[in-house]
Coordinates of C-alpha atoms in Angstrom, one line a residue:
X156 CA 0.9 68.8 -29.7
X157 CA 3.7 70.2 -27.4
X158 CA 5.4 68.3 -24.9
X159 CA 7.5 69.2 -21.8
X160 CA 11.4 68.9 -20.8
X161 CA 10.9 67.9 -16.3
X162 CA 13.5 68.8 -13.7
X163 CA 13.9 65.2 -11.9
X164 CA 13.2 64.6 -8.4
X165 CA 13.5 61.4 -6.5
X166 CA 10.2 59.5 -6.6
X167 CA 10.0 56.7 -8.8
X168 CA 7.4 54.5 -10.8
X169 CA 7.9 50.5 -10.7
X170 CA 7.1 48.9 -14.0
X171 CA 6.3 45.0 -14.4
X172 CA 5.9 42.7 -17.7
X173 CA 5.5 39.5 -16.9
X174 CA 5.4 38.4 -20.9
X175 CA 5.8 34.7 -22.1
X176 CA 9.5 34.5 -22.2
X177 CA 10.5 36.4 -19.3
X178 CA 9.6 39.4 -16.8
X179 CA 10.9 43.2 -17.5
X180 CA 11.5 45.2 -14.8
X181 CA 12.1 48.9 -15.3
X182 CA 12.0 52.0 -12.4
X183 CA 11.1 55.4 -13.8
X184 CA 11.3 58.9 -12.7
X185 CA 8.1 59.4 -12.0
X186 CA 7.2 62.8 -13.8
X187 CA 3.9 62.9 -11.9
X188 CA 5.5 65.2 -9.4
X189 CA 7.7 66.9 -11.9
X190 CA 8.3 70.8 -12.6
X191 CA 8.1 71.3 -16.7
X192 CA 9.4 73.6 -19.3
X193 CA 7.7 73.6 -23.1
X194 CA 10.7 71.8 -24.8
X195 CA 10.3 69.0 -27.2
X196 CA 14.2 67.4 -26.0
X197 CA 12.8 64.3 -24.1
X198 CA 9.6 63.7 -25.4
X199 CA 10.1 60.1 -24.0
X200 CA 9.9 61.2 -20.1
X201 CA 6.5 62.5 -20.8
X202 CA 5.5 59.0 -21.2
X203 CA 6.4 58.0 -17.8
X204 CA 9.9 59.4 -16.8
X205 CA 13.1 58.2 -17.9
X206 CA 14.8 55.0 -17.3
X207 CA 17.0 54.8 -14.2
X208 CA 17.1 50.8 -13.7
X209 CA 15.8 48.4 -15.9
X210 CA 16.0 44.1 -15.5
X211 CA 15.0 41.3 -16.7
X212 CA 14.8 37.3 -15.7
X213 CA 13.9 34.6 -17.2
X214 CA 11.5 31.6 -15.7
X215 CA 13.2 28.8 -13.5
X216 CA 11.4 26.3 -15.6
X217 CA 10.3 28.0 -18.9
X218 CA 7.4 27.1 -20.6
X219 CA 6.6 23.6 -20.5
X220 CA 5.4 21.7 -23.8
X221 CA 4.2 18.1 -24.1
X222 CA 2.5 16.3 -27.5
X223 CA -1.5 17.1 -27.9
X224 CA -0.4 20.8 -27.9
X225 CA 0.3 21.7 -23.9
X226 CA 2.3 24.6 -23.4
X227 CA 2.6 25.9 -19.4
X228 CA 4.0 27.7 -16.8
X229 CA 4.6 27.5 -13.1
X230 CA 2.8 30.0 -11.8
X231 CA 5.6 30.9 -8.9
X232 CA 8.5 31.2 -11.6
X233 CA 7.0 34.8 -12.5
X234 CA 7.2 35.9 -8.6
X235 CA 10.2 34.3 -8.4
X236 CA 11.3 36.1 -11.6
X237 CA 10.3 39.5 -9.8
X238 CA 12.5 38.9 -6.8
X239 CA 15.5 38.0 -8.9
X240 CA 15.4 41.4 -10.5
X241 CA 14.6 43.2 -7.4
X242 CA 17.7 41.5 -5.7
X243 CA 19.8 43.3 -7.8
X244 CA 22.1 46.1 -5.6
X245 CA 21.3 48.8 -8.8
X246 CA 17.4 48.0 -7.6
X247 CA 18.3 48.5 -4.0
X248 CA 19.1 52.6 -4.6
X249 CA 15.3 52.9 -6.0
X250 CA 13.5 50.8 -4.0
X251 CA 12.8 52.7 -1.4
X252 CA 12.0 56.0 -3.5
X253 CA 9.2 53.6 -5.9
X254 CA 5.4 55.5 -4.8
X255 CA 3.6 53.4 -7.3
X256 CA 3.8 49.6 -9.0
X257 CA 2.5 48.9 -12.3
X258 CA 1.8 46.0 -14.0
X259 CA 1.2 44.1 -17.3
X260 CA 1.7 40.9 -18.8
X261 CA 0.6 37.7 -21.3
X262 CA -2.9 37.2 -21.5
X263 CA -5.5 34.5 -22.2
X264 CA -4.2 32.2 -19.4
X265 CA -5.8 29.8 -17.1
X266 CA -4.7 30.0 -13.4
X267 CA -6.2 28.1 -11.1
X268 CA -5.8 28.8 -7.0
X269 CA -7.3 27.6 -3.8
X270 CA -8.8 29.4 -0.7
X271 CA -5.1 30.2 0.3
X272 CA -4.0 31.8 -3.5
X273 CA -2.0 29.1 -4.1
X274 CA -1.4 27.6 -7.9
X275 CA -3.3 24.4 -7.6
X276 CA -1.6 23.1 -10.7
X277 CA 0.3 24.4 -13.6
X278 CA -0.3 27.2 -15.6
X279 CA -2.4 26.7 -18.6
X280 CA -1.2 29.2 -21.6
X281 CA -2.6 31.5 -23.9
X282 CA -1.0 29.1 -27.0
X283 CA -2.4 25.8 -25.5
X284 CA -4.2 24.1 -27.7
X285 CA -4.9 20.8 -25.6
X286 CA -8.6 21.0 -25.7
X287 CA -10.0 20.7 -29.0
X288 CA -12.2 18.0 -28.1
X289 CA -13.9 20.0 -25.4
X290 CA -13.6 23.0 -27.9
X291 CA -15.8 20.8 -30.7
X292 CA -18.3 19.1 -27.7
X293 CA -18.7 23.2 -26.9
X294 CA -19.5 24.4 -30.5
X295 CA -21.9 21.3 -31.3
X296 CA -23.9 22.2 -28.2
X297 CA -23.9 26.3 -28.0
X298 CA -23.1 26.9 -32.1
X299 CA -20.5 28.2 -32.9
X300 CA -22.1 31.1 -34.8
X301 CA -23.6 32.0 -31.4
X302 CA -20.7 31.8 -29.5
X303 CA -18.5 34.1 -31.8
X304 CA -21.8 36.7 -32.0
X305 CA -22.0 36.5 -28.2
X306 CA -18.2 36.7 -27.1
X307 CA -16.2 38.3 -29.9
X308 CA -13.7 36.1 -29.3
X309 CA -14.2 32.7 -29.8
X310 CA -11.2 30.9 -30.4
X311 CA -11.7 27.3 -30.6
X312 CA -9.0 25.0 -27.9
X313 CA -7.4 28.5 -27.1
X314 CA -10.7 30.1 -25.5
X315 CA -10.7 29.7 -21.7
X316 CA -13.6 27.4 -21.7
X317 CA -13.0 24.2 -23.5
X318 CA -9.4 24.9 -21.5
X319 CA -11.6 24.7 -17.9
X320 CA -13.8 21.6 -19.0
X321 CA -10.3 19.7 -20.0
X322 CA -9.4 20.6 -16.5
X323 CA -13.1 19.4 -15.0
X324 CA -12.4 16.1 -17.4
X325 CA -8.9 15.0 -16.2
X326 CA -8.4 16.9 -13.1
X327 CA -11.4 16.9 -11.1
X328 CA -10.0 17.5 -7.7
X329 CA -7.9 20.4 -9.1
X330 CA -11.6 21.7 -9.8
X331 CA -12.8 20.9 -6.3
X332 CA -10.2 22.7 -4.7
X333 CA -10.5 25.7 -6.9
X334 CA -11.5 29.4 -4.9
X335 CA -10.2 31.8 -7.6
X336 CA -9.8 31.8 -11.4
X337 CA -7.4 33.9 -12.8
X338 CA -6.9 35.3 -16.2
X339 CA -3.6 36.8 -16.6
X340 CA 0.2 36.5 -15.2
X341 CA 0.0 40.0 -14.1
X342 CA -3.2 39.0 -12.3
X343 CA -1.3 36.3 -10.2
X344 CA 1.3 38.9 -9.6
X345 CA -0.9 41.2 -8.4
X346 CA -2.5 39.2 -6.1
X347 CA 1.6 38.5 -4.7
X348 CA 1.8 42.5 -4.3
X349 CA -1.6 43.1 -2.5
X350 CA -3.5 40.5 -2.0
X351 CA -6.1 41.1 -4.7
X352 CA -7.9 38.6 -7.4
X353 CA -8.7 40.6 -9.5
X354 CA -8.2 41.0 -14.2
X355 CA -8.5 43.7 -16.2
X356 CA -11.1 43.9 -19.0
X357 CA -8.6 43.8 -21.8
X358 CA -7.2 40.3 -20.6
X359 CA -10.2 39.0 -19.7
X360 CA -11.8 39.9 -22.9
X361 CA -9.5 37.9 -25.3
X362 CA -10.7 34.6 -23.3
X363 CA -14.1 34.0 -24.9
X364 CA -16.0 34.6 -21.3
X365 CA -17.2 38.0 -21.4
X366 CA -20.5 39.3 -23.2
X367 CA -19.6 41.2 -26.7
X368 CA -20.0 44.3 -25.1
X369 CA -16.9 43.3 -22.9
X370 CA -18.6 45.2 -19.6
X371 CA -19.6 41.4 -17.8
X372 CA -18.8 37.7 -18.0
X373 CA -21.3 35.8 -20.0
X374 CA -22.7 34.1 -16.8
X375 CA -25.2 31.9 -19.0
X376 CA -22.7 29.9 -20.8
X377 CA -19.8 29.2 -18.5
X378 CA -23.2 28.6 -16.1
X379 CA -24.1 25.9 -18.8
X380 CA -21.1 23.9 -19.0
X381 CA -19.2 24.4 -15.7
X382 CA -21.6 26.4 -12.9
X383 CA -19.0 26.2 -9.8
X384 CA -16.7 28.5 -11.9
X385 CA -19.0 30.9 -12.1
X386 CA -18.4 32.2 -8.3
X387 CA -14.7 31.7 -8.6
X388 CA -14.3 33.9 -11.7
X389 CA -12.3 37.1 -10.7
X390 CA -13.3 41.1 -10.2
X391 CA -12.7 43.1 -13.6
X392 CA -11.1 46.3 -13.0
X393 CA -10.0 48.6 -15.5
X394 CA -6.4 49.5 -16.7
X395 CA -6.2 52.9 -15.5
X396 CA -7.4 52.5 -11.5
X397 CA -6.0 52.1 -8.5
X398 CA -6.3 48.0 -7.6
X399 CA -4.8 48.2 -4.2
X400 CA -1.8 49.0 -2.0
X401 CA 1.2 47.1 -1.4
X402 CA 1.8 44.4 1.4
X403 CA 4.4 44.0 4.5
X404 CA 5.3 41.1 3.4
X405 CA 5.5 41.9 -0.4
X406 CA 7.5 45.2 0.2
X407 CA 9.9 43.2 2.5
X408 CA 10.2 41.0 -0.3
X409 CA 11.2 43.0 -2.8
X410 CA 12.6 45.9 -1.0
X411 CA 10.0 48.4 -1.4
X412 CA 7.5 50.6 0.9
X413 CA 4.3 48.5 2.0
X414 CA 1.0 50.5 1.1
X415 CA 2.2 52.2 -2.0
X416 CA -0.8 52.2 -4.5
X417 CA -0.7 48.8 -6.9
X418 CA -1.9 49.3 -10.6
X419 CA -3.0 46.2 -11.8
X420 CA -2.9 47.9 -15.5
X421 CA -3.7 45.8 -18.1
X422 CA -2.7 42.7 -20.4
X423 CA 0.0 43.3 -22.9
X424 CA -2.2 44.2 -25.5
X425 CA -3.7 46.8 -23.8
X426 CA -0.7 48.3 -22.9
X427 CA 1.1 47.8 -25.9
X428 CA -1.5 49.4 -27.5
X429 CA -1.0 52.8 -25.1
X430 CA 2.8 52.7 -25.5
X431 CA 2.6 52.5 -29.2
X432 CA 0.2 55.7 -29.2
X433 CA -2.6 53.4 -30.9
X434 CA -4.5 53.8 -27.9
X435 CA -6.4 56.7 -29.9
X436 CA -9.2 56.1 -32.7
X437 CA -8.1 54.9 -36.3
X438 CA -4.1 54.5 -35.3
X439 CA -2.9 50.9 -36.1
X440 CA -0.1 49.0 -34.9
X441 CA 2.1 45.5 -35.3
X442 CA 3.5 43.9 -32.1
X443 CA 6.1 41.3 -32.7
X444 CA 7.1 39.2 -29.9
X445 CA 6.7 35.3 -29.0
X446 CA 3.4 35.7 -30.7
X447 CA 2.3 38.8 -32.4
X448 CA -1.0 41.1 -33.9
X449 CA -2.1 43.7 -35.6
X450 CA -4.2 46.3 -33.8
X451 CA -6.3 49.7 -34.0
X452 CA -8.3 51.8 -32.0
X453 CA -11.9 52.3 -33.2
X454 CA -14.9 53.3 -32.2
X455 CA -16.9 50.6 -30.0
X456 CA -19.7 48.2 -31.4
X457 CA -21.3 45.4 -30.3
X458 CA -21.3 43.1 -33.1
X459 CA -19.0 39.5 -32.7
X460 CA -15.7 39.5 -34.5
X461 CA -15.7 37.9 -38.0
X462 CA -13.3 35.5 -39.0
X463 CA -10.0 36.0 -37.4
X464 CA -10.6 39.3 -36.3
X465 CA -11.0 40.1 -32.2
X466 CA -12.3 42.9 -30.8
X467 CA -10.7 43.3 -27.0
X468 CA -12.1 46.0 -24.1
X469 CA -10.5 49.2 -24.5
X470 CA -7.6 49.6 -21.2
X471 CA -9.4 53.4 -20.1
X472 CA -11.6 54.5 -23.1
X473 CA -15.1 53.0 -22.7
X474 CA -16.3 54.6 -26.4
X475 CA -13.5 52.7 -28.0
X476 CA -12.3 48.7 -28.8
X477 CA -9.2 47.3 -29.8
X478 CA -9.3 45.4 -33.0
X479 CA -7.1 42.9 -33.7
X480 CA -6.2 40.1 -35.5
X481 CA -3.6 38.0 -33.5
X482 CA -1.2 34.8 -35.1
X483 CA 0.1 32.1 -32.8
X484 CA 3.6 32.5 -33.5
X485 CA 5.8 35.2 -35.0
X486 CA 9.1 35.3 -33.4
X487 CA 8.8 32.1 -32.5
X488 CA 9.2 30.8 -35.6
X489 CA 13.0 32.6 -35.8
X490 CA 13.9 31.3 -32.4
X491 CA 12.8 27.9 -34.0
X492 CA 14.9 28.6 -37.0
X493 CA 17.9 29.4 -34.4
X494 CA 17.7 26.5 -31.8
X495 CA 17.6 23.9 -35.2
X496 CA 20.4 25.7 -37.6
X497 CA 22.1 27.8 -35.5
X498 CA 22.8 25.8 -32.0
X499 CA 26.5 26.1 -32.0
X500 CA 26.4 29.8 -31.9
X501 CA 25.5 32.1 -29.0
X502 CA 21.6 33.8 -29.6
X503 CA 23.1 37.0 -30.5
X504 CA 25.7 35.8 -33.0
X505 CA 23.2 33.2 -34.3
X506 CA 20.8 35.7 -34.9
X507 CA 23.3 38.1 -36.8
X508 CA 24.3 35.2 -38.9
X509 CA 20.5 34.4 -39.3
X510 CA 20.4 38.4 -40.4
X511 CA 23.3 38.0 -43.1
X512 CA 22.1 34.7 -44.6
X513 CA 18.7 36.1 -45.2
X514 CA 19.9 39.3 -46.8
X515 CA 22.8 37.3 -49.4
X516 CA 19.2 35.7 -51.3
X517 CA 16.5 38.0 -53.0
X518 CA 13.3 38.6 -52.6
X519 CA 11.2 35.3 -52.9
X520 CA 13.8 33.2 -51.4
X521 CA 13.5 31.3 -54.9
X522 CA 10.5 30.4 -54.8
X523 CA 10.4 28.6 -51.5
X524 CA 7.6 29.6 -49.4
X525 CA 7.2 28.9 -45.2
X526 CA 4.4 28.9 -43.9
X527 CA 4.5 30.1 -39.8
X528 CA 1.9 27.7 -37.7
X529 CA 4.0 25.6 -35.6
X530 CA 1.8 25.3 -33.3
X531 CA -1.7 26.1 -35.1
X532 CA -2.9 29.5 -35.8
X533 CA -5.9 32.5 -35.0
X534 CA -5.8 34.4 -37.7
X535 CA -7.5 34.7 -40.1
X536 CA -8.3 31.9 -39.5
X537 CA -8.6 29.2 -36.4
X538 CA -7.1 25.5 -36.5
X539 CA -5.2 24.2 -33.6
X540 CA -4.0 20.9 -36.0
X541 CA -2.7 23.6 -38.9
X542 CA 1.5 23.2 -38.7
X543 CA 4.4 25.0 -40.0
X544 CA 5.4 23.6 -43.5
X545 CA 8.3 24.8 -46.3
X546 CA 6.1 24.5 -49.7
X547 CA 9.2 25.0 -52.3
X548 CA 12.3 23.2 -51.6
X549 CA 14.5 21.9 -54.5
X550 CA 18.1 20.7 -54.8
X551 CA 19.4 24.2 -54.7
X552 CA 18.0 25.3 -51.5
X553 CA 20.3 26.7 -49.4
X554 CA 20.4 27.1 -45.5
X555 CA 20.3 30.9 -46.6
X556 CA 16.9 30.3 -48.3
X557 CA 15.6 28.5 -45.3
X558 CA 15.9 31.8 -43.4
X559 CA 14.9 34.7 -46.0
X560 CA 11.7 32.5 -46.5
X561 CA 11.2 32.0 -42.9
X562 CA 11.4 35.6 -41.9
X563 CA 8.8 36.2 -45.5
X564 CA 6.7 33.4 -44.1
X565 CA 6.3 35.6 -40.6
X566 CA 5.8 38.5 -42.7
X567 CA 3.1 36.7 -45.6
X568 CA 1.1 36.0 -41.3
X569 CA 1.2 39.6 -40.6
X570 CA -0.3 40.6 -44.1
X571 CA -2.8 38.9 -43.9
X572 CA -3.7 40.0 -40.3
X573 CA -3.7 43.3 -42.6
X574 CA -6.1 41.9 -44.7
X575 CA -8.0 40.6 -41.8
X576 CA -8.2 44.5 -40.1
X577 CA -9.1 45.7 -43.4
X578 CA -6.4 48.5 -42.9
X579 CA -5.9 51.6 -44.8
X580 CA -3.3 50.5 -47.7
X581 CA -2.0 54.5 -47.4
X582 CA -1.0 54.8 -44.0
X583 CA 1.8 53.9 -42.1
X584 CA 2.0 51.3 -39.2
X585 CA 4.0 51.7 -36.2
X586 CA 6.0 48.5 -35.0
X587 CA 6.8 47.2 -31.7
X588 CA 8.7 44.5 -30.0
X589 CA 11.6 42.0 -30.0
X590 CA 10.9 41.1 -33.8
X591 CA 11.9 45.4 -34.7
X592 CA 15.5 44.6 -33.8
X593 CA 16.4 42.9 -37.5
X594 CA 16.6 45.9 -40.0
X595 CA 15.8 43.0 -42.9
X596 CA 13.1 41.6 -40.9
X597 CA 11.4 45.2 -40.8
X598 CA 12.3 46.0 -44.4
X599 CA 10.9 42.7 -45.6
X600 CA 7.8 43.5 -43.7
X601 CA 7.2 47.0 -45.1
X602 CA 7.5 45.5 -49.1
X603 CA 5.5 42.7 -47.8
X604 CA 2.8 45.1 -46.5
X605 CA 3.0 47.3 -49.0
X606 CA 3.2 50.7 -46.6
X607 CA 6.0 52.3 -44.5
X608 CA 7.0 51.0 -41.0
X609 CA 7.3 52.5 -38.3
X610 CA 9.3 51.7 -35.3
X611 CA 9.3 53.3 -32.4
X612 CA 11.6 54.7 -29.5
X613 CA 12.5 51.6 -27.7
X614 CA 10.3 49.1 -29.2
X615 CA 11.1 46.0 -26.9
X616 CA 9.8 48.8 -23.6
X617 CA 6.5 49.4 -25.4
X618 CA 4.3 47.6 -22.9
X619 CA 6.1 48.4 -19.5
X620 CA 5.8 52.1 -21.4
X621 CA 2.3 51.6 -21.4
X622 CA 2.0 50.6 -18.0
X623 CA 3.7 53.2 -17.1
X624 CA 1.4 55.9 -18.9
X625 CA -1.9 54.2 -17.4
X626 CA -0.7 54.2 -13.6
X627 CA 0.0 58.1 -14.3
X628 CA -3.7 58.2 -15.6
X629 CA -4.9 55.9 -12.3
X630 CA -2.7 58.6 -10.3
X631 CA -5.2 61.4 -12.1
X632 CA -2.5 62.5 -14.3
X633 CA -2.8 62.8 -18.7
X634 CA -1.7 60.4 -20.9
X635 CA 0.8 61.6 -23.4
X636 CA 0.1 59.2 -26.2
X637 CA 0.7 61.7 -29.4
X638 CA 4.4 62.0 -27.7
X639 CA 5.4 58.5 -28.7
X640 CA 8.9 58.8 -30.9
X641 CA 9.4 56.9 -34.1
X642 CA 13.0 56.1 -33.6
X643 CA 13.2 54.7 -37.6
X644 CA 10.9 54.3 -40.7
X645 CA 11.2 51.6 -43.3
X646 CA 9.7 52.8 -46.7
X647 CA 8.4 50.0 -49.1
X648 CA 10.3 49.1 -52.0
X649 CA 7.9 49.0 -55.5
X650 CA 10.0 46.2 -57.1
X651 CA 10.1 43.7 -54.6
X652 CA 6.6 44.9 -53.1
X653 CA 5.4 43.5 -56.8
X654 CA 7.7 40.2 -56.4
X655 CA 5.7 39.3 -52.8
X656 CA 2.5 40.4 -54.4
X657 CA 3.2 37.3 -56.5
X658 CA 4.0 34.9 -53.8
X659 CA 2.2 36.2 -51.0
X660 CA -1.0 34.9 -53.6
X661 CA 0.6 31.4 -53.6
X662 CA 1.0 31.9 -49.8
X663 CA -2.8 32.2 -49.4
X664 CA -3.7 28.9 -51.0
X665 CA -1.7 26.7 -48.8
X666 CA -4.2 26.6 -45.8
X667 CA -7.3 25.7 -48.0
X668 CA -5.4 23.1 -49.2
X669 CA -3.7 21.7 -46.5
X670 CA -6.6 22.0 -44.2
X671 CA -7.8 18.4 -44.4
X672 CA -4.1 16.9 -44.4
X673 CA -3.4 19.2 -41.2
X674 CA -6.4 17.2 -39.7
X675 CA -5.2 13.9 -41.0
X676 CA -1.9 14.2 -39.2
X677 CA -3.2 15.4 -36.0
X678 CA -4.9 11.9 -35.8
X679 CA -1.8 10.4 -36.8
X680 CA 0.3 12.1 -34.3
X681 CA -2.6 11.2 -31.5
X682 CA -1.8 7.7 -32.6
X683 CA 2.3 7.7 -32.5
X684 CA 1.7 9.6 -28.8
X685 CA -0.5 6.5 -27.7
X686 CA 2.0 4.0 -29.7
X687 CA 5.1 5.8 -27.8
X688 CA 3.4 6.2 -24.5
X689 CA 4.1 3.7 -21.4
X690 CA 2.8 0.3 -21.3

């Protein structure tokens, strides 16, 4: 397909990520009101329009863990996050020329608010894995056959569910108090800009409350275990229409024009999805971030996912589904491998030294395996006790060991989410995220995989990208997926692709049998929590 070279003029396109680490801020050209010439030059402003300011923050308080798997997030921090980035004087030239916000962000989360739209508590995270008692009291009453038939997505202690009734359990007048029910940061955010409640089908699909056709929330179960949040659950709008227009008081805020249209978008993988160009049927996909997946575009059915395997609303395309198979931590497991072995060193240089010592051992890292749950797992399969283990280490491991297997344990998760997808073994897979910035990291991945990778044209933009390209489609413009660049291509390597064949085999008997030890020691560390706690 052809794309087109645009002579610039001033209006502008604010994209938002609120992801799990930090928000992303980026203002396009907005090509929407552009003049073209055929040209193939700058394929990438077709997309959205190129980059004239881009930001990011952090979150005042980060994400919060405690024992019994808690992980959240102060729902303000991501406003607040906005505002820091919009404070910026290089944001203050744009402001005023933005004509449209889009949005996008982590999914999966729990957000409770009162009449008023304020955070009644915390945050409750996608990765929380706090309720596996109310997950367990769920299945035993509903089945869980029925509930993954019925949803799709059932995911044990990280469905939205079992999260609600922990609420209902220990929190009661949080419950009370609760008006709305959010699903998503972006949704909070949105609500900041203009005032709206609303999710998009995509986020609110990968919670376990919808029906498997992904059009309605299954009013009959959450009806059956927790009836008053049936009224507070939010409106489901779709990724590429206009949500609302933009406050005083928001576009004071943040120094913007008050009634610009608002684009809610959709959650990250959604728009990952459209910034990859895998938003179109039988193109698959890896996203590397915090956590990470494997997705493809394929045509819609209504039957429940299998083991490990999701199936999330399509963002714009009723006929199609995402399919995906999702792991609980990728990236995360390097940043863990950093903040233990690397502390004294700044996160760039500790990374590069990370880099180097994982490229001085060969493939198989001697035999040492890791295996990447440090905080449970998804796919392909579901245990919120399962942890992160070295199977392997003998008196010549080396600190250099520790990270080649580490970075072949991430890559053994995302085979298997292969596996999972049943993915064409011939074709290539585009890659995305913070994870594409190590070269070893993506070549290991490639032999691992046993195909060529892909990455594309600023991989770490992928999802603001996406948001960008959906807003366009909400503004009645096209969506230029097939323009998406492949800025490099890792080819696999036959010699070592046979030496991870070998131990990505041992890699898939650890699980099985582990399994009943991972349960063991989620009693045990249930009973050094209550031995350790006050009083």
């Amino acid at each position: 397909s052809r794309c087109s070279i645009y002579l610039v003029r001033s209006r502008m396109l604010l994209c938002i990520d609120v992801g799990t680490s930090s928000l992303k801020l980026q203002v396009l050209q907005d090509d929407s009101n552009m003049e073209s010439e055929h040209g193939r030059e700058t394929r990438q402003e077709a997309l959205g329009g190129g980059i004239v300011f881009q930001a990011e923050s952090g979150y005042e308080h980060g994400s919060m863990s405690c024992p019994g798997g808690w992980e959240e997030q102060q729902a303000m921090d991501w406003w607040q996050a906005l505002k820091d980035c919009a404070r910026r004087p290089e944001f203050s030239q744009h402001g005023k020329s933005v004509t449209c916000v889009a949005l996008t962000g982590q999914m999966q989360n729990l957000i409770l608010l009162d009449k008023h739209g304020h955070a009644l508590r915390n945050a409750i995270l996608y990765n929380d894995t706090r309720a596996s008692e109310e997950a367990r009291f769920v299945e035993e009453e509903y089945g869980r056959e029925a509930l993954v038939r019925e949803t799709g997505n059932w995911k044990g202690a990280c469905s939205l569910l079992p999260k609600l009734l922990w609420v209902s359990k220990h929190e009661r007048e949080v419950v009370d108090q609760t008006a709305t029910i959010l699903l998503g940061a972006h949704d909070f955010v949105t609500l900041k800009l203009c005032g709206e409640g609303v999710s998009d089908f995509v986020t609110a699909s990968t919670t376990g409350l919808l029906t498997d056709d992904h059009q309605e929330f299954h009013v009959d179960l959450i009806s059956r275990f927790l009836a008053s949040a049936v009224p507070c659950l939010p409106k489901l709008v779709h990724g590429n229409e206009r949500t609302g227009s933009l406050s005083p008081a928001a576009a004071e805020e943040l120094g913007l024009v008050a009634g610009i249209p608002v684009v809610h978008g959709s959650g990250d993988a959604g728009s990952t999805t459209i910034g990859a160009g895998a938003g179109v049927l039988g193109r698959s996909y890896m996203y590397m971030g915090t956590s990470g997946w494997i997705a493809c575009s394929k045509e819609r059915t209504r039957r429940g996912g299998g083991a490990g395997l999701f199936h999330l609303a399509h963002p714009c395309e009723p006929k199609l589904m995402i399919s995906a198979a999702s792991c609980m931590q990728a990236g995360a497991n390097l940043e863990w491998l950093r903040r233990n072995f690397f502390a004294g060193h700044s996160k760039d240089e500790a990374y590069l030294l990370m880099e180097q010592a994982g490229a001085s051992v060969g493939p198989g890292a001697n035999g040492l395996i890791f295996c990447p749950w440090l905080a449970g797992e998804r796919s392909p399969f579901t245990d919120e006790n399962a942890r992160a283990c070295f199977i392997g280490i003998s008196p010549s491991t080396t600190t250099a060991h520790l990270c080649r297997a580490v970075m072949e344990g991430v890559c053994y998760s995302y085979k298997s989410l292969s596996d999972t997808l049943e993915l064409d073994d011939e074709r290539s897979v585009r890659a995305v995220g913070g994870g594409t910035r190590s070269r070893l990291l993506m070549q290991i991945m490639a032999d691992v995989l046993g195909r060529d990778v892909e990455v594309v044209a600023d991989p770490q933009q992928v999802g603001t990208r996406g948001a960008a390209m959906l807003a366009r489609s909400a503004m009645g413009k096209t969506m230029e997926e097939e323009c998406t660049e492949v800025a490099d291509t890792f080819t696999c390597d036959h010699g070592r692709k046979k030496v991870y064949q070998e131990m990505y085999a041992c890699y898939n008997q650890i699980y099985r049998q582990m399994q009943p030890v991972f349960a063991s020691l989620a009693s045990a560390r249930r009973a050094c929590a209550n031995a350790n706690s006050p009083g």
